Amino acid sequence: FLIAFFLEALVIYFFKLKTFWQSVGISIIINLLSIALVYFIASFLLSRIGYEFNGLQLRLPVVAFIWWVSVVAEGFLLLLFCRNQKREKLFRASIVMNSISYLALYLIITNSH
């Protein structure tokens, strides 16, 4: 997950939301909170429809749902840390951050076997 933290910090920095080191700190905090939120929200909602939440063995629609929950959660968390930025810019950053992170983690997981 350190790679995701770093990649998302770079996105925050390149969107000119914060300085580099502030971006790293915000990325770590947002990701830790987001992981907890996504795990509890996604596992709760998926269990309600009869899907067993099982780590790395997730179908594409489930990954897309988790990605969407991550985008929304991190977008709202960015609102807390970057109050002087426009909401649209923060949610665009959240979409880019999560897309890059999910793609990087996918590539790492699929190439690790």
Coordinates of C-alpha atoms in Angstrom, one line a residue:
F1 CA 0.0 0.0 0.0
L2 CA 3.0 2.3 0.3
I3 CA 3.1 2.6 -3.4
A4 CA -0.6 3.7 -3.5
F5 CA 0.1 6.3 -0.7
F6 CA 3.0 7.7 -2.8
L7 CA 1.2 7.7 -6.1
E8 CA -1.8 9.5 -4.5
A9 CA 0.5 12.0 -2.8
L10 CA 1.9 12.8 -6.3
V11 CA -1.6 13.3 -7.7
I12 CA -2.4 15.7 -4.8
Y13 CA 0.8 17.6 -5.4
F14 CA 0.4 17.8 -9.2
F15 CA -3.2 19.0 -8.8
K16 CA -1.6 21.8 -6.7
L17 CA -3.7 21.1 -3.7
K18 CA -0.8 21.1 -1.2
T19 CA 3.0 21.1 -1.0
F20 CA 4.8 17.8 -1.6
W21 CA 5.3 16.8 2.0
Q22 CA 1.8 18.0 3.0
S23 CA 0.5 15.8 0.1
V24 CA 2.3 12.8 1.5
G25 CA 0.8 13.3 4.9
I26 CA -2.7 13.9 3.6
S27 CA -2.4 10.9 1.3
I28 CA -1.4 8.6 4.2
I29 CA -4.3 9.9 6.4
I30 CA -6.9 9.8 3.7
N31 CA -5.9 6.3 2.5
L32 CA -5.9 4.8 6.0
L33 CA -9.4 6.4 6.6
S34 CA -10.5 5.4 3.2
I35 CA -9.4 1.8 3.6
A36 CA -11.4 1.5 6.8
L37 CA -14.5 3.2 5.3
V38 CA -14.3 1.2 2.1
Y39 CA -13.8 -2.1 4.0
F40 CA -16.7 -1.5 6.3
I41 CA -19.1 0.1 3.8
A42 CA -18.3 -2.3 0.9
S43 CA -18.3 -5.5 3.0
F44 CA -21.6 -4.4 4.7
L45 CA -23.3 -3.6 1.4
L46 CA -21.9 -6.6 -0.4
S47 CA -23.0 -9.0 2.4
R48 CA -26.5 -7.5 2.2
I49 CA -26.7 -8.7 -1.4
G50 CA -25.2 -12.1 -0.6
Y51 CA -21.7 -11.6 -1.8
E52 CA -18.9 -12.8 0.4
F53 CA -16.1 -10.2 0.6
N54 CA -13.0 -12.2 -0.1
G55 CA -9.7 -10.2 -0.2
L56 CA -7.9 -10.5 -3.6
Q57 CA -10.5 -12.7 -5.3
L58 CA -12.9 -10.0 -6.4
R59 CA -14.9 -9.8 -9.6
L60 CA -14.7 -6.8 -11.8
P61 CA -18.1 -5.3 -10.9
V62 CA -17.1 -5.6 -7.2
V63 CA -13.8 -3.9 -7.8
A64 CA -15.6 -1.1 -9.8
F65 CA -18.0 -0.7 -6.8
I66 CA -15.1 -0.5 -4.3
W67 CA -13.3 1.9 -6.6
W68 CA -16.4 4.1 -6.7
V69 CA -16.8 4.0 -2.9
S70 CA -13.1 5.0 -2.6
V71 CA -13.5 7.9 -5.0
V72 CA -16.4 9.3 -3.0
A73 CA -14.9 8.7 0.4
E74 CA -11.5 10.2 -0.6
G75 CA -13.2 13.1 -2.4
F76 CA -15.1 14.0 0.8
L77 CA -11.9 13.5 2.9
L78 CA -10.0 15.8 0.6
L79 CA -12.7 18.4 1.2
L80 CA -11.7 18.4 4.9
F81 CA -8.0 18.8 4.2
C82 CA -8.2 21.3 1.2
R83 CA -11.0 23.6 2.2
N84 CA -9.8 26.4 -0.1
Q85 CA -10.1 24.3 -3.3
K86 CA -13.0 23.8 -5.5
R87 CA -15.1 20.7 -5.0
E88 CA -14.9 19.7 -8.6
K89 CA -11.1 19.9 -8.6
L90 CA -11.0 17.7 -5.4
F91 CA -13.2 15.0 -6.9
R92 CA -11.3 15.0 -10.2
A93 CA -8.1 14.5 -8.1
S94 CA -9.9 11.7 -6.2
I95 CA -10.9 10.0 -9.5
V96 CA -7.3 10.2 -10.8
M97 CA -5.8 9.2 -7.5
N98 CA -7.9 6.1 -7.2
S99 CA -7.7 5.1 -10.9
I100 CA -3.9 5.2 -10.7
S101 CA -3.7 3.4 -7.4
Y102 CA -6.1 0.6 -8.4
L103 CA -4.3 0.1 -11.7
A104 CA -0.9 0.0 -10.0
L105 CA -2.1 -2.4 -7.3
Y106 CA -3.7 -4.6 -10.0
L107 CA -0.5 -4.7 -12.0
I108 CA 1.5 -5.5 -8.9
I109 CA -0.9 -8.3 -7.8
T110 CA -1.2 -9.9 -11.2
N111 CA 2.6 -9.8 -11.8
S112 CA 3.5 -11.2 -8.4
H113 CA 2.6 -14.8 -9.1

